Each structure stands twice: as C-alpha cells, then as structure tokens.
PDB file of N, CA and C in Angstrom:
ATOM      1  N   VAL A   1      79.533 216.736 106.270  1.00 71.00           N
ATOM      2  CA  VAL A   1      78.225 216.219 106.606  1.00 71.00           C
ATOM      3  C   VAL A   1      78.058 216.183 108.122  1.00 71.00           C
ATOM      4  N   GLY A   2      79.129 215.871 108.824  1.00 75.00           N
ATOM      5  CA  GLY A   2      79.043 215.835 110.277  1.00 75.00           C
ATOM      6  C   GLY A   2      78.723 217.196 110.876  1.00 75.00           C
ATOM      7  N   ALA A   3      79.231 218.252 110.254  1.00 79.00           N
ATOM      8  CA  ALA A   3      78.973 219.599 110.759  1.00 79.00           C
ATOM      9  C   ALA A   3      77.516 219.999 110.580  1.00 79.00           C
ATOM     10  N   ILE A   4      76.859 219.433 109.563  1.00 76.00           N
ATOM     11  CA  ILE A   4      75.447 219.749 109.339  1.00 76.00           C
ATOM     12  C   ILE A   4      74.616 219.299 110.529  1.00 76.00           C
ATOM     13  N   PHE A   5      74.925 218.123 111.043  1.00 73.00           N
ATOM     14  CA  PHE A   5      74.183 217.601 112.184  1.00 73.00           C
ATOM     15  C   PHE A   5      74.788 218.056 113.513  1.00 73.00           C
ATOM     16  N   GLY A   6      76.109 218.082 113.577  1.00 80.00           N
ATOM     17  CA  GLY A   6      76.794 218.366 114.832  1.00 80.00           C
ATOM     18  C   GLY A   6      76.646 219.797 115.308  1.00 80.00           C
ATOM     19  N   GLY A   7      76.704 220.759 114.395  1.00 83.00           N
ATOM     20  CA  GLY A   7      76.628 222.172 114.778  1.00 83.00           C
ATOM     21  C   GLY A   7      75.317 222.531 115.459  1.00 83.00           C
ATOM     22  N   PRO A   8      74.184 222.328 114.781  1.00 82.00           N
ATOM     23  CA  PRO A   8      72.911 222.656 115.449  1.00 82.00           C
ATOM     24  C   PRO A   8      72.649 221.814 116.695  1.00 82.00           C
ATOM     25  N   MET A   9      73.058 220.545 116.654  1.00 81.00           N
ATOM     26  CA  MET A   9      72.814 219.693 117.820  1.00 81.00           C
ATOM     27  C   MET A   9      73.657 220.154 119.009  1.00 81.00           C
ATOM     28  N   LEU A  10      74.907 220.537 118.760  1.00 84.00           N
ATOM     29  CA  LEU A  10      75.765 221.038 119.832  1.00 84.00           C
ATOM     30  C   LEU A  10      75.184 222.327 120.417  1.00 84.00           C
ATOM     31  N   ASN A  11      74.753 223.238 119.548  1.00 84.00           N
ATOM     32  CA  ASN A  11      74.147 224.481 120.030  1.00 84.00           C
ATOM     33  C   ASN A  11      72.898 224.205 120.855  1.00 84.00           C
ATOM     34  N   LEU A  12      72.084 223.287 120.386  1.00 81.00           N
ATOM     35  CA  LEU A  12      70.847 222.955 121.082  1.00 81.00           C
ATOM     36  C   LEU A  12      71.136 222.329 122.441  1.00 81.00           C
ATOM     37  N   LEU A  13      72.014 221.335 122.458  1.00 81.00           N
ATOM     38  CA  LEU A  13      72.280 220.625 123.704  1.00 81.00           C
ATOM     39  C   LEU A  13      73.014 221.492 124.718  1.00 81.00           C
ATOM     40  N   LEU A  14      74.051 222.205 124.266  1.00 85.00           N
ATOM     41  CA  LEU A  14      74.791 223.063 125.191  1.00 85.00           C
ATOM     42  C   LEU A  14      73.956 224.260 125.630  1.00 85.00           C
ATOM     43  N   GLY A  15      73.285 224.905 124.680  1.00 82.00           N
ATOM     44  CA  GLY A  15      72.498 226.085 125.019  1.00 82.00           C
ATOM     45  C   GLY A  15      71.389 225.770 126.002  1.00 82.00           C
ATOM     46  N   LEU A  16      70.617 224.752 125.719  1.00 78.00           N
ATOM     47  CA  LEU A  16      69.541 224.383 126.636  1.00 78.00           C
ATOM     48  C   LEU A  16      70.077 223.771 127.921  1.00 78.00           C
ATOM     49  N   GLY A  17      71.109 222.961 127.817  1.00 78.00           N
ATOM     50  CA  GLY A  17      71.669 222.320 129.009  1.00 78.00           C
ATOM     51  C   GLY A  17      72.232 223.314 129.998  1.00 78.00           C
ATOM     52  N   ILE A  18      72.997 224.270 129.507  1.00 82.00           N
ATOM     53  CA  ILE A  18      73.582 225.279 130.396  1.00 82.00           C
ATOM     54  C   ILE A  18      72.489 226.178 130.985  1.00 82.00           C
ATOM     55  N   ALA A  19      71.528 226.577 130.151  1.00 77.00           N
ATOM     56  CA  ALA A  19      70.451 227.445 130.640  1.00 77.00           C
ATOM     57  C   ALA A  19      69.605 226.739 131.697  1.00 77.00           C
ATOM     58  N   ILE A  20      69.281 225.482 131.460  1.00 74.00           N
ATOM     59  CA  ILE A  20      68.468 224.741 132.434  1.00 74.00           C
ATOM     60  C   ILE A  20      69.261 224.498 133.718  1.00 74.00           C
ATOM     61  N   THR A  21      70.556 224.209 133.578  1.00 76.00           N
ATOM     62  CA  THR A  21      71.397 224.004 134.751  1.00 76.00           C
ATOM     63  C   THR A  21      71.441 225.274 135.606  1.00 76.00           C
ATOM     64  N   PHE A  22      71.650 226.413 134.968  1.00 72.00           N
ATOM     65  CA  PHE A  22      71.685 227.663 135.711  1.00 72.00           C
ATOM     66  C   PHE A  22      70.344 227.968 136.352  1.00 72.00           C
ATOM     67  N   SER A  23      69.269 227.715 135.636  1.00 68.00           N
ATOM     68  CA  SER A  23      67.963 228.062 136.192  1.00 68.00           C
ATOM     69  C   SER A  23      67.557 227.138 137.338  1.00 68.00           C
ATOM     70  N   ARG A  24      68.093 225.918 137.373  1.00 68.00           N
ATOM     71  CA  ARG A  24      67.705 224.958 138.407  1.00 68.00           C
ATOM     72  C   ARG A  24      68.613 225.012 139.641  1.00 68.00           C
ATOM     73  N   PHE A  25      69.925 225.102 139.446  1.00 68.00           N
ATOM     74  CA  PHE A  25      70.854 224.897 140.554  1.00 68.00           C
ATOM     75  C   PHE A  25      71.506 226.163 141.086  1.00 68.00           C
ATOM     76  N   ILE A  26      71.765 227.149 140.260  1.00 64.00           N
ATOM     77  CA  ILE A  26      72.478 228.340 140.716  1.00 64.00           C
ATOM     78  C   ILE A  26      71.669 229.139 141.741  1.00 64.00           C
ATOM     79  N   PRO A  27      70.345 229.363 141.549  1.00 60.00           N
ATOM     80  CA  PRO A  27      69.619 230.106 142.592  1.00 60.00           C
ATOM     81  C   PRO A  27      69.630 229.401 143.946  1.00 60.00           C
ATOM     82  N   ALA A  28      69.743 228.074 143.965  1.00 59.00           N
ATOM     83  CA  ALA A  28      69.795 227.356 145.239  1.00 59.00           C
ATOM     84  C   ALA A  28      71.155 227.530 145.905  1.00 59.00           C
ATOM     85  N   VAL A  29      72.219 227.631 145.107  1.00 60.00           N
ATOM     86  CA  VAL A  29      73.574 227.761 145.648  1.00 60.00           C
ATOM     87  C   VAL A  29      73.863 229.207 146.041  1.00 60.00           C
ATOM     88  N   VAL A  30      73.520 230.138 145.181  1.00 61.00           N
ATOM     89  CA  VAL A  30      73.760 231.559 145.426  1.00 61.00           C
ATOM     90  C   VAL A  30      72.409 232.251 145.541  1.00 61.00           C
ATOM     91  N   PRO A  31      71.940 232.486 146.760  1.00 62.00           N
ATOM     92  CA  PRO A  31      70.627 233.132 146.919  1.00 62.00           C
ATOM     93  C   PRO A  31      70.621 234.534 146.318  1.00 62.00           C
ATOM     94  N   GLY A  32      69.534 234.873 145.700  1.00 63.00           N
ATOM     95  CA  GLY A  32      69.406 236.201 145.102  1.00 63.00           C
ATOM     96  C   GLY A  32      69.874 236.264 143.661  1.00 63.00           C
ATOM     97  N   LEU A  33      70.597 235.256 143.198  1.00 61.00           N
ATOM     98  CA  LEU A  33      71.054 235.239 141.812  1.00 61.00           C
ATOM     99  C   LEU A  33      70.005 234.503 140.985  1.00 61.00           C
ATOM    100  N   CYS A  34      69.231 235.244 140.274  1.00 61.00           N
ATOM    101  CA  CYS A  34      68.154 234.651 139.489  1.00 61.00           C
ATOM    102  C   CYS A  34      67.953 235.499 138.246  1.00 61.00           C
ATOM    103  N   PHE A  35      67.564 234.878 137.174  1.00 59.00           N
ATOM    104  CA  PHE A  35      67.255 235.615 135.966  1.00 59.00           C
ATOM    105  C   PHE A  35      65.939 235.100 135.404  1.00 59.00           C
ATOM    106  N   ALA A  36      65.213 236.009 134.821  1.00 63.00           N
ATOM    107  CA  ALA A  36      63.907 235.651 134.278  1.00 63.00           C
ATOM    108  C   ALA A  36      64.053 235.204 132.832  1.00 63.00           C
ATOM    109  N   VAL A  37      63.369 234.144 132.496  1.00 60.00           N
ATOM    110  CA  VAL A  37      63.330 233.655 131.123  1.00 60.00           C
ATOM    111  C   VAL A  37      61.938 233.951 130.595  1.00 60.00           C
ATOM    112  N   LYS A  38      61.881 234.814 129.607  1.00 68.00           N
ATOM    113  CA  LYS A  38      60.583 235.169 129.047  1.00 68.00           C
ATOM    114  C   LYS A  38      60.202 234.138 127.989  1.00 68.00           C
ATOM    115  N   PRO A  39      59.044 233.527 128.121  1.00 68.00           N
ATOM    116  CA  PRO A  39      58.604 232.585 127.100  1.00 68.00           C
ATOM    117  C   PRO A  39      58.331 233.315 125.787  1.00 68.00           C
ATOM    118  N   ASP A  40      58.764 232.710 124.698  1.00 74.00           N
ATOM    119  CA  ASP A  40      58.607 233.330 123.388  1.00 74.00           C
ATOM    120  C   ASP A  40      58.171 232.269 122.391  1.00 74.00           C
ATOM    121  N   GLY A  41      57.130 232.561 121.633  1.00 78.00           N
ATOM    122  CA  GLY A  41      56.606 231.612 120.665  1.00 78.00           C
ATOM    123  C   GLY A  41      57.560 231.339 119.519  1.00 78.00           C
ATOM    124  N   VAL A  42      58.322 232.354 119.091  1.00 82.00           N
ATOM    125  CA  VAL A  42      59.242 232.175 117.968  1.00 82.00           C
ATOM    126  C   VAL A  42      60.371 231.217 118.348  1.00 82.00           C
ATOM    127  N   VAL A  43      60.883 231.336 119.556  1.00 79.00           N
ATOM    128  CA  VAL A  43      61.935 230.420 120.012  1.00 79.00           C
ATOM    129  C   VAL A  43      61.389 228.994 120.094  1.00 79.00           C
ATOM    130  N   SER A  44      60.169 228.855 120.547  1.00 82.00           N
ATOM    131  CA  SER A  44      59.561 227.529 120.632  1.00 82.00           C
ATOM    132  C   SER A  44      59.375 226.917 119.250  1.00 82.00           C
ATOM    133  N   VAL A  45      58.922 227.727 118.291  1.00 87.00           N
ATOM    134  CA  VAL A  45      58.762 227.240 116.920  1.00 87.00           C
ATOM    135  C   VAL A  45      60.108 226.816 116.354  1.00 87.00           C
ATOM    136  N   SER A  46      61.141 227.624 116.578  1.00 86.00           N
ATOM    137  CA  SER A  46      62.476 227.284 116.082  1.00 86.00           C
ATOM    138  C   SER A  46      62.987 225.989 116.708  1.00 86.00           C
ATOM    139  N   PHE A  47      62.779 225.838 118.009  1.00 84.00           N
ATOM    140  CA  PHE A  47      63.220 224.626 118.695  1.00 84.00           C
ATOM    141  C   PHE A  47      62.501 223.397 118.152  1.00 84.00           C
ATOM    142  N   ILE A  48      61.193 223.496 117.968  1.00 88.00           N
ATOM    143  CA  ILE A  48      60.418 222.355 117.465  1.00 88.00           C
ATOM    144  C   ILE A  48      60.856 221.976 116.057  1.00 88.00           C
ATOM    145  N   PHE A  49      60.990 222.963 115.176  1.00 91.00           N
ATOM    146  CA  PHE A  49      61.374 222.659 113.796  1.00 91.00           C
ATOM    147  C   PHE A  49      62.808 222.128 113.721  1.00 91.00           C
ATOM    148  N   LEU A  50      63.716 222.656 114.530  1.00 87.00           N
ATOM    149  CA  LEU A  50      65.083 222.138 114.548  1.00 87.00           C
ATOM    150  C   LEU A  50      65.105 220.690 115.004  1.00 87.00           C
ATOM    151  N   LEU A  51      64.394 220.403 116.062  1.00 90.00           N
ATOM    152  CA  LEU A  51      64.354 219.044 116.584  1.00 90.00           C
ATOM    153  C   LEU A  51      63.748 218.075 115.569  1.00 90.00           C
ATOM    154  N   VAL A  52      62.642 218.458 114.950  1.00 93.00           N
ATOM    155  CA  VAL A  52      61.992 217.588 113.964  1.00 93.00           C
ATOM    156  C   VAL A  52      62.873 217.391 112.741  1.00 93.00           C
ATOM    157  N   SER A  53      63.529 218.443 112.259  1.00 91.00           N
ATOM    158  CA  SER A  53      64.378 218.295 111.078  1.00 91.00           C
ATOM    159  C   SER A  53      65.601 217.435 111.364  1.00 91.00           C
ATOM    160  N   LEU A  54      66.182 217.563 112.566  1.00 89.00           N
ATOM    161  CA  LEU A  54      67.323 216.710 112.900  1.00 89.00           C
ATOM    162  C   LEU A  54      66.917 215.245 113.022  1.00 89.00           C
ATOM    163  N   ILE A  55      65.801 214.978 113.668  1.00 93.00           N
ATOM    164  CA  ILE A  55      65.339 213.597 113.796  1.00 93.00           C
ATOM    165  C   ILE A  55      64.974 213.036 112.429  1.00 93.00           C
ATOM    166  N   MET A  56      64.314 213.852 111.599  1.00 93.00           N
ATOM    167  CA  MET A  56      63.949 213.410 110.263  1.00 93.00           C
ATOM    168  C   MET A  56      65.201 213.079 109.438  1.00 93.00           C
ATOM    169  N   SER A  57      66.219 213.918 109.526  1.00 91.00           N
ATOM    170  CA  SER A  57      67.451 213.664 108.780  1.00 91.00           C
ATOM    171  C   SER A  57      68.193 212.445 109.321  1.00 91.00           C
ATOM    172  N   LEU A  58      68.182 212.274 110.643  1.00 91.00           N
ATOM    173  CA  LEU A  58      68.843 211.103 111.221  1.00 91.00           C
ATOM    174  C   LEU A  58      68.171 209.795 110.816  1.00 91.00           C
ATOM    175  N   ILE A  59      66.911 209.845 110.463  1.00 93.00           N
ATOM    176  CA  ILE A  59      66.202 208.646 110.023  1.00 93.00           C
ATOM    177  C   ILE A  59      66.334 208.460 108.510  1.00 93.00           C
ATOM    178  N   VAL A  60      66.109 209.531 107.740  1.00 92.00           N
ATOM    179  CA  VAL A  60      66.045 209.416 106.282  1.00 92.00           C
ATOM    180  C   VAL A  60      67.415 209.157 105.658  1.00 92.00           C
ATOM    181  N   VAL A  61      68.441 209.838 106.139  1.00 91.00           N
ATOM    182  CA  VAL A  61      69.768 209.713 105.515  1.00 91.00           C
ATOM    183  C   VAL A  61      70.312 208.284 105.596  1.00 91.00           C
ATOM    184  N   PRO A  62      70.295 207.616 106.743  1.00 92.00           N
ATOM    185  CA  PRO A  62      70.763 206.224 106.741  1.00 92.00           C
ATOM    186  C   PRO A  62      69.864 205.282 105.928  1.00 92.00           C
ATOM    187  N   VAL A  63      68.561 205.537 105.908  1.00 93.00           N
ATOM    188  CA  VAL A  63      67.662 204.688 105.125  1.00 93.00           C
ATOM    189  C   VAL A  63      67.987 204.795 103.634  1.00 93.00           C
ATOM    190  N   CYS A  64      68.355 205.987 103.183  1.00 92.00           N
ATOM    191  CA  CYS A  64      68.718 206.198 101.771  1.00 92.00           C
ATOM    192  C   CYS A  64      70.178 205.870 101.496  1.00 92.00           C
ATOM    193  N   LYS A  65      70.822 205.167 102.416  1.00 92.00           N
ATOM    194  CA  LYS A  65      72.226 204.740 102.281  1.00 92.00           C
ATOM    195  C   LYS A  65      73.159 205.926 102.042  1.00 92.00           C
ATOM    196  N   PHE A  66      72.919 207.004 102.775  1.00 89.00           N
ATOM    197  CA  PHE A  66      73.753 208.207 102.787  1.00 89.00           C
ATOM    198  C   PHE A  66      73.891 208.852 101.414  1.00 89.00           C
ATOM    199  N   ARG A  67      72.844 208.757 100.630  1.00 89.00           N
ATOM    200  CA  ARG A  67      72.787 209.450  99.339  1.00 89.00           C
ATOM    201  C   ARG A  67      71.617 210.420  99.374  1.00 89.00           C
ATOM    202  N   SER A  68      71.879 211.620  98.901  1.00 83.00           N
ATOM    203  CA  SER A  68      70.825 212.631  98.888  1.00 83.00           C
ATOM    204  C   SER A  68      69.964 212.457  97.645  1.00 83.00           C
ATOM    205  N   ARG A  69      68.698 212.345  97.852  1.00 88.00           N
ATOM    206  CA  ARG A  69      67.745 212.238  96.761  1.00 88.00           C
ATOM    207  C   ARG A  69      67.099 213.600  96.536  1.00 88.00           C
ATOM    208  N   LYS A  70      66.654 213.835  95.304  1.00 93.00           N
ATOM    209  CA  LYS A  70      66.000 215.107  94.994  1.00 93.00           C
ATOM    210  C   LYS A  70      64.710 215.270  95.789  1.00 93.00           C
ATOM    211  N   VAL A  71      64.010 214.181  95.994  1.00 93.00           N
ATOM    212  CA  VAL A  71      62.754 214.246  96.736  1.00 93.00           C
ATOM    213  C   VAL A  71      63.006 214.733  98.164  1.00 93.00           C
ATOM    214  N   TYR A  72      64.057 214.245  98.786  1.00 93.00           N
ATOM    215  CA  TYR A  72      64.356 214.671 100.148  1.00 93.00           C
ATOM    216  C   TYR A  72      64.761 216.142 100.181  1.00 93.00           C
ATOM    217  N   GLY A  73      65.460 216.610  99.163  1.00 92.00           N
ATOM    218  CA  GLY A  73      65.804 218.024  99.056  1.00 92.00           C
ATOM    219  C   GLY A  73      64.566 218.895  98.950  1.00 92.00           C
ATOM    220  N   VAL A  74      63.607 218.451  98.148  1.00 94.00           N
ATOM    221  CA  VAL A  74      62.354 219.192  98.012  1.00 94.00           C
ATOM    222  C   VAL A  74      61.589 219.183  99.342  1.00 94.00           C
ATOM    223  N   ILE A  75      61.595 218.046 100.022  1.00 94.00           N
ATOM    224  CA  ILE A  75      60.927 217.963 101.326  1.00 94.00           C
ATOM    225  C   ILE A  75      61.560 218.931 102.318  1.00 94.00           C
ATOM    226  N   LEU A  76      62.891 219.013 102.324  1.00 92.00           N
ATOM    227  CA  LEU A  76      63.567 219.945 103.230  1.00 92.00           C
ATOM    228  C   LEU A  76      63.258 221.397 102.892  1.00 92.00           C
ATOM    229  N   ILE A  77      63.165 221.718 101.608  1.00 94.00           N
ATOM    230  CA  ILE A  77      62.824 223.089 101.214  1.00 94.00           C
ATOM    231  C   ILE A  77      61.396 223.419 101.638  1.00 94.00           C
ATOM    232  N   ILE A  78      60.472 222.490 101.440  1.00 96.00           N
ATOM    233  CA  ILE A  78      59.086 222.697 101.876  1.00 96.00           C
ATOM    234  C   ILE A  78      59.032 222.848 103.398  1.00 96.00           C
ATOM    235  N   PHE A  79      59.800 222.037 104.111  1.00 94.00           N
ATOM    236  CA  PHE A  79      59.862 222.116 105.567  1.00 94.00           C
ATOM    237  C   PHE A  79      60.396 223.473 106.015  1.00 94.00           C
ATOM    238  N   TYR A  80      61.401 224.003 105.299  1.00 93.00           N
ATOM    239  CA  TYR A  80      61.955 225.307 105.627  1.00 93.00           C
ATOM    240  C   TYR A  80      60.943 226.418 105.375  1.00 93.00           C
ATOM    241  N   VAL A  81      60.225 226.337 104.261  1.00 95.00           N
ATOM    242  CA  VAL A  81      59.199 227.348 103.972  1.00 95.00           C
ATOM    243  C   VAL A  81      58.098 227.288 105.028  1.00 95.00           C
ATOM    244  N   LEU A  82      57.713 226.092 105.442  1.00 95.00           N
ATOM    245  CA  LEU A  82      56.733 225.933 106.510  1.00 95.00           C
ATOM    246  C   LEU A  82      57.242 226.549 107.814  1.00 95.00           C
ATOM    247  N   TYR A  83      58.531 226.362 108.098  1.00 92.00           N
ATOM    248  CA  TYR A  83      59.131 226.971 109.282  1.00 92.00           C
ATOM    249  C   TYR A  83      59.071 228.497 109.199  1.00 92.00           C
ATOM    250  N   LEU A  84      59.395 229.056 108.040  1.00 92.00           N
ATOM    251  CA  LEU A  84      59.347 230.510 107.884  1.00 92.00           C
ATOM    252  C   LEU A  84      57.933 231.048 108.095  1.00 92.00           C
ATOM    253  N   VAL A  85      56.950 230.369 107.521  1.00 93.00           N
ATOM    254  CA  VAL A  85      55.559 230.811 107.680  1.00 93.00           C
ATOM    255  C   VAL A  85      55.140 230.738 109.146  1.00 93.00           C
ATOM    256  N   MET A  86      55.445 229.621 109.812  1.00 90.00           N
ATOM    257  CA  MET A  86      55.057 229.475 111.213  1.00 90.00           C
ATOM    258  C   MET A  86      55.796 230.480 112.104  1.00 90.00           C
ATOM    259  N   SER A  87      57.046 230.753 111.792  1.00 88.00           N
ATOM    260  CA  SER A  87      57.811 231.722 112.573  1.00 88.00           C
ATOM    261  C   SER A  87      57.242 233.132 112.395  1.00 88.00           C
ATOM    262  N   LEU A  88      56.883 233.478 111.169  1.00 90.00           N
ATOM    263  CA  LEU A  88      56.264 234.786 110.942  1.00 90.00           C
ATOM    264  C   LEU A  88      54.910 234.889 111.630  1.00 90.00           C
ATOM    265  N   LEU A  89      54.125 233.832 111.553  1.00 89.00           N
ATOM    266  CA  LEU A  89      52.830 233.844 112.234  1.00 89.00           C
ATOM    267  C   LEU A  89      52.998 233.957 113.749  1.00 89.00           C
ATOM    268  N   ALA A  90      53.990 233.255 114.296  1.00 86.00           N
ATOM    269  CA  ALA A  90      54.228 233.306 115.739  1.00 86.00           C
ATOM    270  C   ALA A  90      54.709 234.679 116.187  1.00 86.00           C
ATOM    271  N   SER A  91      55.389 235.399 115.313  1.00 85.00           N
ATOM    272  CA  SER A  91      55.867 236.725 115.703  1.00 85.00           C
ATOM    273  C   SER A  91      54.831 237.817 115.454  1.00 85.00           C
ATOM    274  N   LEU A  92      53.898 237.592 114.527  1.00 87.00           N
ATOM    275  CA  LEU A  92      52.946 238.640 114.185  1.00 87.00           C
ATOM    276  C   LEU A  92      51.553 238.440 114.772  1.00 87.00           C
ATOM    277  N   GLN A  93      51.128 237.204 114.945  1.00 83.00           N
ATOM    278  CA  GLN A  93      49.778 236.922 115.424  1.00 83.00           C
ATOM    279  C   GLN A  93      49.809 236.508 116.896  1.00 83.00           C
ATOM    280  N   PRO A  94      49.128 237.218 117.756  1.00 77.00           N
ATOM    281  CA  PRO A  94      49.155 236.881 119.191  1.00 77.00           C
ATOM    282  C   PRO A  94      48.584 235.497 119.500  1.00 77.00           C
ATOM    283  N   ASP A  95      47.560 235.072 118.759  1.00 79.00           N
ATOM    284  CA  ASP A  95      46.965 233.762 119.025  1.00 79.00           C
ATOM    285  C   ASP A  95      47.937 232.628 118.711  1.00 79.00           C
ATOM    286  N   VAL A  96      48.651 232.752 117.608  1.00 74.00           N
ATOM    287  CA  VAL A  96      49.628 231.719 117.242  1.00 74.00           C
ATOM    288  C   VAL A  96      50.800 231.749 118.205  1.00 74.00           C
ATOM    289  N   LYS A  97      51.219 232.941 118.582  1.00 70.00           N
ATOM    290  CA  LYS A  97      52.317 233.073 119.538  1.00 70.00           C
ATOM    291  C   LYS A  97      51.952 232.423 120.868  1.00 70.00           C
ATOM    292  N   ARG A  98      50.733 232.631 121.322  1.00 74.00           N
ATOM    293  CA  ARG A  98      50.271 232.034 122.574  1.00 74.00           C
ATOM    294  C   ARG A  98      50.205 230.509 122.467  1.00 74.00           C
ATOM    295  N   ALA A  99      49.874 230.001 121.277  1.00 74.00           N
ATOM    296  CA  ALA A  99      49.785 228.551 121.102  1.00 74.00           C
ATOM    297  C   ALA A  99      51.148 227.880 121.221  1.00 74.00           C
ATOM    298  N   PHE A 100      52.208 228.581 120.837  1.00 70.00           N
ATOM    299  CA  PHE A 100      53.551 227.998 120.884  1.00 70.00           C
ATOM    300  C   PHE A 100      54.359 228.447 122.102  1.00 70.00           C
ATOM    301  N   THR A 101      53.745 229.147 123.020  1.00 70.00           N
ATOM    302  CA  THR A 101      54.461 229.616 124.202  1.00 70.00           C
ATOM    303  C   THR A 101      54.135 228.721 125.386  1.00 70.00           C
ATOM    304  N   TRP A 102      55.168 228.238 126.053  1.00 64.00           N
ATOM    305  CA  TRP A 102      54.967 227.448 127.259  1.00 64.00           C
ATOM    306  C   TRP A 102      55.797 228.040 128.382  1.00 64.00           C
ATOM    307  N   LYS A 103      55.411 227.743 129.582  1.00 60.00           N
ATOM    308  CA  LYS A 103      56.083 228.302 130.747  1.00 60.00           C
ATOM    309  C   LYS A 103      57.427 227.594 130.929  1.00 60.00           C
ATOM    310  N   VAL A 104      58.475 228.398 131.095  1.00 54.00           N
ATOM    311  CA  VAL A 104      59.827 227.868 131.208  1.00 54.00           C
ATOM    312  C   VAL A 104      60.332 228.063 132.619  1.00 54.00           C
ATOM    313  N   GLY A 105      60.886 227.021 133.207  1.00 54.00           N
ATOM    314  CA  GLY A 105      61.526 227.119 134.507  1.00 54.00           C
ATOM    315  C   GLY A 105      60.548 227.411 135.635  1.00 54.00           C
ATOM    316  N   ARG A 106      61.112 227.729 136.762  1.00 54.00           N
ATOM    317  CA  ARG A 106      60.298 228.058 137.917  1.00 54.00           C
ATOM    318  C   ARG A 106      60.652 229.456 138.386  1.00 54.00           C
ATOM    319  N   GLY A 107      59.796 230.035 139.151  1.00 52.00           N
ATOM    320  CA  GLY A 107      60.041 231.387 139.646  1.00 52.00           C
ATOM    321  C   GLY A 107      61.114 231.410 140.715  1.00 52.00           C
ATOM    322  N   CYS A 108      61.673 232.584 140.949  1.00 51.00           N
ATOM    323  CA  CYS A 108      62.730 232.738 141.955  1.00 51.00           C
ATOM    324  C   CYS A 108      62.147 233.023 143.310  1.00 51.00           C
TER     325      CYS A 108
END
C-alpha cells in the first residue's frame, strides 16, 4: 500500500524538484547552460489528475479506516476514465491543449 502512494509521489516530488532547481539555479551558476521547457497540455493534465487522486486517496483511505470500499473503487475507475478522456482531448484538440498549458520557468 505504501508503494501505491510513495512511488508516484516520489516521482512527482523528485522530478519536479530537480527540474525546477536546475531551471532556477544552474543558469545563474554556469552561464550559457540553459534548456528550454516546452509547455505541454498533456503533462499538465497528468500532473493535475495525479495530484488530485493522491490527495483524494490520502483523505478517503484514513476516513474509511484503511478499508477499500467498492464505491471508492468505482470512483477511482471513473476518475481514470475521465483522465483518459481529458488527456486525449488535450493531445488532439488545440483549444483544450491551450487551456491546460501554462508558462513554465523563465527564459534564459
């Protein structure tokens, strides 16, 4: 059960933490070393759904006294299908992709 929460959270925290650290401090220390981060709607959708599902699980699981209920399983499946639909829309429709795209970092 710990791996269910720990794995995605570790990837999220380390991946974003290291990327933000490099984008903020390395160009100041080593001039000329810069990389561009292209904003992408699909990555934003994935980040939002991962964050919401982890927070939702961190709240619901202790409230249910660490027992999985069928209703919560159905909610997670519906949430996953919603994620798939939004991810497909973000990758195929320019308007939806633009809605989930935000500017990342600062220029070099």
